[in-house]
Structure formats: structure tokens, C-alpha cells
JSON list of N, CA and C in Angstrom, two decimals:
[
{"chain": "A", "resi": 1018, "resn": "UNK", "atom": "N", "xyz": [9.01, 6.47, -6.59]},
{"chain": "A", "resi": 1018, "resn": "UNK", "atom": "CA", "xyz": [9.62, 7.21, -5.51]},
{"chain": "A", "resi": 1018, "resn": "UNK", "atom": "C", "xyz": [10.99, 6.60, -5.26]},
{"chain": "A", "resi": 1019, "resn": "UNK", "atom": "N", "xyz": [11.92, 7.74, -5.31]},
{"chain": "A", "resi": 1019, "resn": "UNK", "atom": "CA", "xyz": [13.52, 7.13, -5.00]},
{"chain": "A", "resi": 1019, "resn": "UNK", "atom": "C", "xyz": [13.44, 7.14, -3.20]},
{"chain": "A", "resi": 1020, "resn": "UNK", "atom": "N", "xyz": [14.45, 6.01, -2.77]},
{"chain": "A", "resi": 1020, "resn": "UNK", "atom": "CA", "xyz": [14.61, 5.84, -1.33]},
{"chain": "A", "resi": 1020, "resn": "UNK", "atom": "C", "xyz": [16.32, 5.59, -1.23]},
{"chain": "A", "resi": 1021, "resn": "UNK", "atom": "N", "xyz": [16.60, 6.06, 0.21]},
{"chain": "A", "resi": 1021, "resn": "UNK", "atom": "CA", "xyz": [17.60, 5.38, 0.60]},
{"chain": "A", "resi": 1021, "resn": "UNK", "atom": "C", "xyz": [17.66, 4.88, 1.95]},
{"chain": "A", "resi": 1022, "resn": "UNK", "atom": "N", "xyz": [18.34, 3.76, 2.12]},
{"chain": "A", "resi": 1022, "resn": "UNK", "atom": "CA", "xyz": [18.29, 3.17, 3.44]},
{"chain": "A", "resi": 1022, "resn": "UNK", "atom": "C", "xyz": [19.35, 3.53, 4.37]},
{"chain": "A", "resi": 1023, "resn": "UNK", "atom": "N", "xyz": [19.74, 3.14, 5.46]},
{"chain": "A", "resi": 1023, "resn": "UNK", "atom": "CA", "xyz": [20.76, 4.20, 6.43]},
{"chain": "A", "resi": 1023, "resn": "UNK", "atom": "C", "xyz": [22.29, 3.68, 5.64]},
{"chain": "A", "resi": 1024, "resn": "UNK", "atom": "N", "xyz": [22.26, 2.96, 4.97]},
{"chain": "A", "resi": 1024, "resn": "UNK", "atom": "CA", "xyz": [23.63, 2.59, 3.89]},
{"chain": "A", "resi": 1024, "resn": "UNK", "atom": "C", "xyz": [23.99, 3.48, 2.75]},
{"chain": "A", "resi": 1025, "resn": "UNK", "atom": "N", "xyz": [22.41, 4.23, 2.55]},
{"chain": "A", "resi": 1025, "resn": "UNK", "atom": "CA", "xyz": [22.94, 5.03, 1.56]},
{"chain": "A", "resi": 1025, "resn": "UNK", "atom": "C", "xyz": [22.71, 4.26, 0.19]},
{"chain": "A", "resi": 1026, "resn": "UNK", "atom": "N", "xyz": [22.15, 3.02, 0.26]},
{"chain": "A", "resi": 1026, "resn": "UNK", "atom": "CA", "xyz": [21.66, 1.96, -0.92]},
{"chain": "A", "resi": 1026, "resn": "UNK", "atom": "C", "xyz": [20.03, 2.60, -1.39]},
{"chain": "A", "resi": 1027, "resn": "UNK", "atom": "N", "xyz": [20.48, 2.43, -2.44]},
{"chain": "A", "resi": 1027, "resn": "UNK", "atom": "CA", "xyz": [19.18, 3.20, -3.11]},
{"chain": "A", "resi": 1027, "resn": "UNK", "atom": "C", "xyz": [17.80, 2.22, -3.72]},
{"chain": "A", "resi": 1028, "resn": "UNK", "atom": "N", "xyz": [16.69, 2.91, -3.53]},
{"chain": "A", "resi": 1028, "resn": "UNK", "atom": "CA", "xyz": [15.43, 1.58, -3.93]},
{"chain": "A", "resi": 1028, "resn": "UNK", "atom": "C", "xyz": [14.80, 2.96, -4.48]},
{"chain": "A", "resi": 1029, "resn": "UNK", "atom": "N", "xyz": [13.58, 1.83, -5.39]},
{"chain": "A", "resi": 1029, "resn": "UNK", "atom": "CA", "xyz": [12.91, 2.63, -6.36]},
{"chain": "A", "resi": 1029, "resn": "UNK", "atom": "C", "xyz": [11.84, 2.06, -5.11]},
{"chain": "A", "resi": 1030, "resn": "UNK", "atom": "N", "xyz": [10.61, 2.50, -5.11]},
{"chain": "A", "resi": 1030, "resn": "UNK", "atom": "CA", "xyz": [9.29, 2.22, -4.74]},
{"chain": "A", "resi": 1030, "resn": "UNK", "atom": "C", "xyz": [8.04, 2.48, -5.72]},
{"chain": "A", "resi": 1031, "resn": "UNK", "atom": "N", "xyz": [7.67, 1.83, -6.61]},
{"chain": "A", "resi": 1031, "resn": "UNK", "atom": "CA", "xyz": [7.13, 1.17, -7.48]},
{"chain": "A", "resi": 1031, "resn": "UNK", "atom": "C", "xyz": [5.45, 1.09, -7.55]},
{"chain": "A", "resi": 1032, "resn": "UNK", "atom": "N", "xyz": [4.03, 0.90, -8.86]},
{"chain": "A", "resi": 1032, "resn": "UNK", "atom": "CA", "xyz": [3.39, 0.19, -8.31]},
{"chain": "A", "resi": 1032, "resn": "UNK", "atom": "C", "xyz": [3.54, -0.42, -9.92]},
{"chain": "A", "resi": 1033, "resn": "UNK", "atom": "N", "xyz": [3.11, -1.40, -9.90]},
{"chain": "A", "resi": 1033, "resn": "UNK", "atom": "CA", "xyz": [2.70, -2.05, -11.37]},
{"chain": "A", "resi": 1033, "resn": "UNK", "atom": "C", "xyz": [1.19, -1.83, -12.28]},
{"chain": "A", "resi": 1034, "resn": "UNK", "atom": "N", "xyz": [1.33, -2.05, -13.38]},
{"chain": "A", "resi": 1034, "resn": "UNK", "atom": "CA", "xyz": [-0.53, -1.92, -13.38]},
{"chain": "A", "resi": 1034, "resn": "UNK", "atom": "C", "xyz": [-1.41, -2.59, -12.79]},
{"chain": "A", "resi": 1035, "resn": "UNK", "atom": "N", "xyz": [-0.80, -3.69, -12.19]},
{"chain": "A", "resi": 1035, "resn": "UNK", "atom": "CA", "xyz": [-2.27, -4.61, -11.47]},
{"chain": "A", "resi": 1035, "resn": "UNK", "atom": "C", "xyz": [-2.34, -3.74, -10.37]},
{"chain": "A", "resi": 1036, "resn": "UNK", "atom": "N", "xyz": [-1.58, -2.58, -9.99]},
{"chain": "A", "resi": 1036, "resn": "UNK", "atom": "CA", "xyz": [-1.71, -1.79, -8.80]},
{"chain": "A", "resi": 1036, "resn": "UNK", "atom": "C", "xyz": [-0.91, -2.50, -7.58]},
{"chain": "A", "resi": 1037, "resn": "UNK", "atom": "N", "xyz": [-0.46, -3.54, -7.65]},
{"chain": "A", "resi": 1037, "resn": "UNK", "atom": "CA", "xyz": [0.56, -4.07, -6.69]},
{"chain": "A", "resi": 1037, "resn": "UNK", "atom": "C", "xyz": [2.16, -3.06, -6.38]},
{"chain": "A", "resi": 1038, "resn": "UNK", "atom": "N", "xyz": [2.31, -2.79, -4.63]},
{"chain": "A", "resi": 1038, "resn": "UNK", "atom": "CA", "xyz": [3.31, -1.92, -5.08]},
{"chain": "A", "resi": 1038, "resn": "UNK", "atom": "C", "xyz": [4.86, -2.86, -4.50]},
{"chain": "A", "resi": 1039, "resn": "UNK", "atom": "N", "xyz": [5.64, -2.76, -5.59]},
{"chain": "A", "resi": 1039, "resn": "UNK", "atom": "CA", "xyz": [6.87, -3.04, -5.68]},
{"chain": "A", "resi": 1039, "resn": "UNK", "atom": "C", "xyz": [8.15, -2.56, -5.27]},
{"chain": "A", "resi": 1040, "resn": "UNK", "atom": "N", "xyz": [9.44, -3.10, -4.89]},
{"chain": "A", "resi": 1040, "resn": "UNK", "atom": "CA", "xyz": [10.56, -2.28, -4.14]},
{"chain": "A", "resi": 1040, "resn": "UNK", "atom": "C", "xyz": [11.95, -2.77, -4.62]},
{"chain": "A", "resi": 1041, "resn": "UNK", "atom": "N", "xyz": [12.71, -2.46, -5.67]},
{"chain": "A", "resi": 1041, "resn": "UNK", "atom": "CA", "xyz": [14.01, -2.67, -6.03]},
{"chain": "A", "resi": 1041, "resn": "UNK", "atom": "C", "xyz": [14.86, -2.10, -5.51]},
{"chain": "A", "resi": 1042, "resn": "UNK", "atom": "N", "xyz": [16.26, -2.67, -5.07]},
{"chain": "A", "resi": 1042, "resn": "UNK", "atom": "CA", "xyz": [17.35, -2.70, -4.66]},
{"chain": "A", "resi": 1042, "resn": "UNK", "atom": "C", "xyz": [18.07, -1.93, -6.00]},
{"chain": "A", "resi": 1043, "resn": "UNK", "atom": "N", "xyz": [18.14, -0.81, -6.59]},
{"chain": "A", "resi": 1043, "resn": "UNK", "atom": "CA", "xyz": [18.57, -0.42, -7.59]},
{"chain": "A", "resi": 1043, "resn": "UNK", "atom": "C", "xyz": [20.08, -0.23, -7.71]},
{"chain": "A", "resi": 1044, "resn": "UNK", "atom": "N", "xyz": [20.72, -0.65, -6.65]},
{"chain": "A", "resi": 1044, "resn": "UNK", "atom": "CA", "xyz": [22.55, -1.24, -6.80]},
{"chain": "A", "resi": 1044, "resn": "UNK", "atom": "C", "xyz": [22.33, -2.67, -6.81]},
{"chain": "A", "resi": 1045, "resn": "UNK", "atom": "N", "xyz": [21.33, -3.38, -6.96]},
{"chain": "A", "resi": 1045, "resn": "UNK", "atom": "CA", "xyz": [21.75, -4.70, -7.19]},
{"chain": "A", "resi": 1045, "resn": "UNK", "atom": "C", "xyz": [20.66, -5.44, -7.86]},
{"chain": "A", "resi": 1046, "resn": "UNK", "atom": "N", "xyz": [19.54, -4.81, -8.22]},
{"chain": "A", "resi": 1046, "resn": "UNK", "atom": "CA", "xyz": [18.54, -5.00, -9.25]},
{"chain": "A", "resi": 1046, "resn": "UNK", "atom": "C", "xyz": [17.55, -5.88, -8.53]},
{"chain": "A", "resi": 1047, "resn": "UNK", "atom": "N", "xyz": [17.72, -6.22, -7.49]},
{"chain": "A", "resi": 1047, "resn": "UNK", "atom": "CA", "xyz": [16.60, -7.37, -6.31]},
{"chain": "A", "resi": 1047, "resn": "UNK", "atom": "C", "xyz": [15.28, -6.56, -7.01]},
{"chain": "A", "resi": 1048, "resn": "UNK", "atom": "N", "xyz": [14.18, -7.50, -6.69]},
{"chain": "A", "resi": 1048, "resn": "UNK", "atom": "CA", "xyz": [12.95, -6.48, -6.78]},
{"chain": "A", "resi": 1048, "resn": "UNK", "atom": "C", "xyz": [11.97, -7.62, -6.56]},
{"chain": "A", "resi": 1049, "resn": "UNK", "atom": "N", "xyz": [10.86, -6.91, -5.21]},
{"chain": "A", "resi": 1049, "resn": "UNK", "atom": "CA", "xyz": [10.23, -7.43, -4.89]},
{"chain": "A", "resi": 1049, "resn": "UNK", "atom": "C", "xyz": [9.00, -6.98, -4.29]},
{"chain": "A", "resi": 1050, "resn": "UNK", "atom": "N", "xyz": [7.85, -7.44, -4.66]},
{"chain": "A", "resi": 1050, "resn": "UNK", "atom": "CA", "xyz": [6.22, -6.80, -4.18]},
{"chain": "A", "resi": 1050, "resn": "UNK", "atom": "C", "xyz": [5.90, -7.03, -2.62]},
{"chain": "A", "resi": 1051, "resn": "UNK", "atom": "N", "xyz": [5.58, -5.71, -2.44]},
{"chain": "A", "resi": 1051, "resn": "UNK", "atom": "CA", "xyz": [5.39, -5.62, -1.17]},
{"chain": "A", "resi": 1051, "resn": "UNK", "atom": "C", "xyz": [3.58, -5.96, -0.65]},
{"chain": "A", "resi": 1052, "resn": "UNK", "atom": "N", "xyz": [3.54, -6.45, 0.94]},
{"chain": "A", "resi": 1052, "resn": "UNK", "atom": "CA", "xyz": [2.24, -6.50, 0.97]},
{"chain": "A", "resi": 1052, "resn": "UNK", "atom": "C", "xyz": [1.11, -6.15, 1.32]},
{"chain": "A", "resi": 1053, "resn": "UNK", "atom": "N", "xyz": [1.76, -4.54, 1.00]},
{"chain": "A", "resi": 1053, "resn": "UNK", "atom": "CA", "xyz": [0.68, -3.70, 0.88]},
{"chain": "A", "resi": 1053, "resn": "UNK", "atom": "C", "xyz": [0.11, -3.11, -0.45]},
{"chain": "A", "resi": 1054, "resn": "UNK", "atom": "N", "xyz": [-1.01, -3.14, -0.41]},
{"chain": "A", "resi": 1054, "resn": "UNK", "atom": "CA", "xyz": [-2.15, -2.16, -1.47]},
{"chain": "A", "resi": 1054, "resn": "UNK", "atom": "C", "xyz": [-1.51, -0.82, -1.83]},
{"chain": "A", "resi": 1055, "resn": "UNK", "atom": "N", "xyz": [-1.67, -0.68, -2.88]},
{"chain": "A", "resi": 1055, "resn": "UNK", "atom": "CA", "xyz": [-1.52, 0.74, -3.76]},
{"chain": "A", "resi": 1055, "resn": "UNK", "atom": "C", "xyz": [-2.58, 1.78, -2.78]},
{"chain": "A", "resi": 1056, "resn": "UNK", "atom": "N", "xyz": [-3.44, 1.05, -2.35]},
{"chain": "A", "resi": 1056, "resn": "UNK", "atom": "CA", "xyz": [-4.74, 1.85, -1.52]},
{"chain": "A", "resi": 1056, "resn": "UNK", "atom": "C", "xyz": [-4.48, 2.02, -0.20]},
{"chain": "A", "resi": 1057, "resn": "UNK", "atom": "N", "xyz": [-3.75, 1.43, 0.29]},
{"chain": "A", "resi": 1057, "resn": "UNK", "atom": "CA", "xyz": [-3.58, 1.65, 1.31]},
{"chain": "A", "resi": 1057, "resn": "UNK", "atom": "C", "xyz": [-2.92, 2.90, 1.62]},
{"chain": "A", "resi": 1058, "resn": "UNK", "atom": "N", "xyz": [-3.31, 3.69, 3.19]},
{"chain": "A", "resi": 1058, "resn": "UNK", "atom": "CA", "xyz": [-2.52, 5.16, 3.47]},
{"chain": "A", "resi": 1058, "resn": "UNK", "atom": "C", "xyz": [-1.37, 4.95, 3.33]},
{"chain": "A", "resi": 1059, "resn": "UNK", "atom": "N", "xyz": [-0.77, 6.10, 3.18]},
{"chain": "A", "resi": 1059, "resn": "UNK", "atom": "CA", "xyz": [0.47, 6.59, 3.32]},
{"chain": "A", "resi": 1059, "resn": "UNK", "atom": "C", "xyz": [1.49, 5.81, 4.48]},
{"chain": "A", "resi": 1060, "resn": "UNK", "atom": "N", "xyz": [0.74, 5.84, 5.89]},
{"chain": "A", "resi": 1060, "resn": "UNK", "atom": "CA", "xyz": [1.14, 5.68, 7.10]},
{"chain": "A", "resi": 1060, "resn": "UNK", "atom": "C", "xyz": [1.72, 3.80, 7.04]},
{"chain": "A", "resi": 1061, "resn": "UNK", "atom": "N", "xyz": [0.93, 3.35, 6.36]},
{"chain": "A", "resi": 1061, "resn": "UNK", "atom": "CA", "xyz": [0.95, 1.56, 6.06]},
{"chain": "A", "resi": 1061, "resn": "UNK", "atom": "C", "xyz": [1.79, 1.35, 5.03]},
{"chain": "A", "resi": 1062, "resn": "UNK", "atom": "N", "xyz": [2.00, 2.15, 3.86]},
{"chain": "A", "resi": 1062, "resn": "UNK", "atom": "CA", "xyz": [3.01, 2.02, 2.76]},
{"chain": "A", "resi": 1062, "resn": "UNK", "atom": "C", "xyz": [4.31, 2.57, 3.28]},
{"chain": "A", "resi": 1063, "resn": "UNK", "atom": "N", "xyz": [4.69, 3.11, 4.05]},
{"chain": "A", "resi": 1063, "resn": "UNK", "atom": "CA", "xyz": [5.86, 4.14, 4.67]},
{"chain": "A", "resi": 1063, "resn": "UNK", "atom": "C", "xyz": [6.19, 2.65, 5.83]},
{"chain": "A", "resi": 1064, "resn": "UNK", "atom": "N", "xyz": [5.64, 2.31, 6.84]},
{"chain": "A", "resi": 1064, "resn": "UNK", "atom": "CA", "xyz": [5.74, 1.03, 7.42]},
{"chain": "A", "resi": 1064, "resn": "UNK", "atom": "C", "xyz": [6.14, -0.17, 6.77]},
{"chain": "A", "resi": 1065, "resn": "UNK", "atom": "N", "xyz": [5.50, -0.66, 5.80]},
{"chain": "A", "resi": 1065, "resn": "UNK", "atom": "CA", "xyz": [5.78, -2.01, 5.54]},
{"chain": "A", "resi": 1065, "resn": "UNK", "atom": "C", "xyz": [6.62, -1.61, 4.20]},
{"chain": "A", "resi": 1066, "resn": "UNK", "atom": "N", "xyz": [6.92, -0.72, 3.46]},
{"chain": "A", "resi": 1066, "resn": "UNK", "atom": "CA", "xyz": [8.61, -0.36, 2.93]},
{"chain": "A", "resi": 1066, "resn": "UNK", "atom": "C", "xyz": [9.85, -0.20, 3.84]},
{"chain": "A", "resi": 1067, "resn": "UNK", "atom": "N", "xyz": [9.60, 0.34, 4.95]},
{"chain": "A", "resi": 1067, "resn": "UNK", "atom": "CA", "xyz": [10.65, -0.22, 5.70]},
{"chain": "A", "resi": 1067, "resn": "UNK", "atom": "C", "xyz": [11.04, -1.03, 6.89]},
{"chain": "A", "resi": 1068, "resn": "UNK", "atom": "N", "xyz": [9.83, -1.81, 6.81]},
{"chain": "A", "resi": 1068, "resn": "UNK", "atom": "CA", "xyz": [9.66, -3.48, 7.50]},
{"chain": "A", "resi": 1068, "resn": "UNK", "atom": "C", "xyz": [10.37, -4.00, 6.22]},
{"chain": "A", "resi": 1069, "resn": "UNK", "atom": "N", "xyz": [10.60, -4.21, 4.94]},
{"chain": "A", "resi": 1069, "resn": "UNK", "atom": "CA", "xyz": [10.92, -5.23, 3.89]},
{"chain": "A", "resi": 1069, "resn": "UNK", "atom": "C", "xyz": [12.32, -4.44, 3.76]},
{"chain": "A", "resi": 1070, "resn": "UNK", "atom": "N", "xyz": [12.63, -3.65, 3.79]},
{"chain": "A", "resi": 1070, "resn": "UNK", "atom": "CA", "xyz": [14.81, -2.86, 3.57]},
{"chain": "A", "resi": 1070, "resn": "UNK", "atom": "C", "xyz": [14.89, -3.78, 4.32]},
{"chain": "A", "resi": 1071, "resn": "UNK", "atom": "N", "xyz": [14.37, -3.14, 5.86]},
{"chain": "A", "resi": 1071, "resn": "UNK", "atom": "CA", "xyz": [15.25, -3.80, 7.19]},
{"chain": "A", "resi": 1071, "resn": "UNK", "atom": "C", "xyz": [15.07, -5.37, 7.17]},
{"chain": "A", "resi": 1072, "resn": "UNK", "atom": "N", "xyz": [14.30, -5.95, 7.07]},
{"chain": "A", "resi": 1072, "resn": "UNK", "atom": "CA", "xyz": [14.72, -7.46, 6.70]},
{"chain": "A", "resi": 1072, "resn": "UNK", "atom": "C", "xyz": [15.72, -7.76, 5.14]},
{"chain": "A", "resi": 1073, "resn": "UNK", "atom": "N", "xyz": [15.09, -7.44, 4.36]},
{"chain": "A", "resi": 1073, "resn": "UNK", "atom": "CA", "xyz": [16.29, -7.99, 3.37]},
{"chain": "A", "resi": 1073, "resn": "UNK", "atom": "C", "xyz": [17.38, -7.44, 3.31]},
{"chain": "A", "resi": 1074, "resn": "UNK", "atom": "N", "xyz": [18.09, -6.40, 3.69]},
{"chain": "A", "resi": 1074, "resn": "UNK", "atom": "CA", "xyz": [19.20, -5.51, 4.17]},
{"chain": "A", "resi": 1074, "resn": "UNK", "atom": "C", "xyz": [19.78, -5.01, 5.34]}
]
């Protein structure tokens, strides 16, 4: 899933095969697993993707 943050900086949202889901900074190649579950709802993956922008950006 493509994202952008209120900068207009773009992130991929990711999962890997161990099912861990992941979040790159795709103007600057950062990339980092987030700590939420692939299983987890929608409502908890949408939250803690942008609990981790707004701190590292």
C-alpha cells in the first residue's frame, strides 16, 4: 500500500513473509517494522502506521 504523509513524502506499507508488517520512507529508503500483526484489524494497522510517520517524521 502506497502512503503519503501531510509533506507529501511517500511510504510503502509492507508485510514480509514472516507476516511482520513493514514501513519505508521511499524518498529516503528508511525502512522499518512496525508493531503491529499482519492480523491485526484494519483500525490498529491504520493507528500504529501513523503513530510511527509522526514520530520518525
Amino acid at each position: 500500500m502506497h502512503l503519503r504523509n501531510a509533506d507529501r513524502i511517500p511510504f510503502t506499507l509492507g508485510v514480509s513473509k514472516a507476516g511482520d508488517l513493514h514501513l519505508r520512507n521511499d524518498a529516503q529508503g528508511d525502512n522499518d517494522h512496525l508493531p503491529s500483526s499482519s492480523t491485526a484489524d484494519l483500525t490498529t494497522i491504520g493507528q500504529t502506521t501513523a503513530d510511527v510517520i509522526s514520530a520518525l517524521y
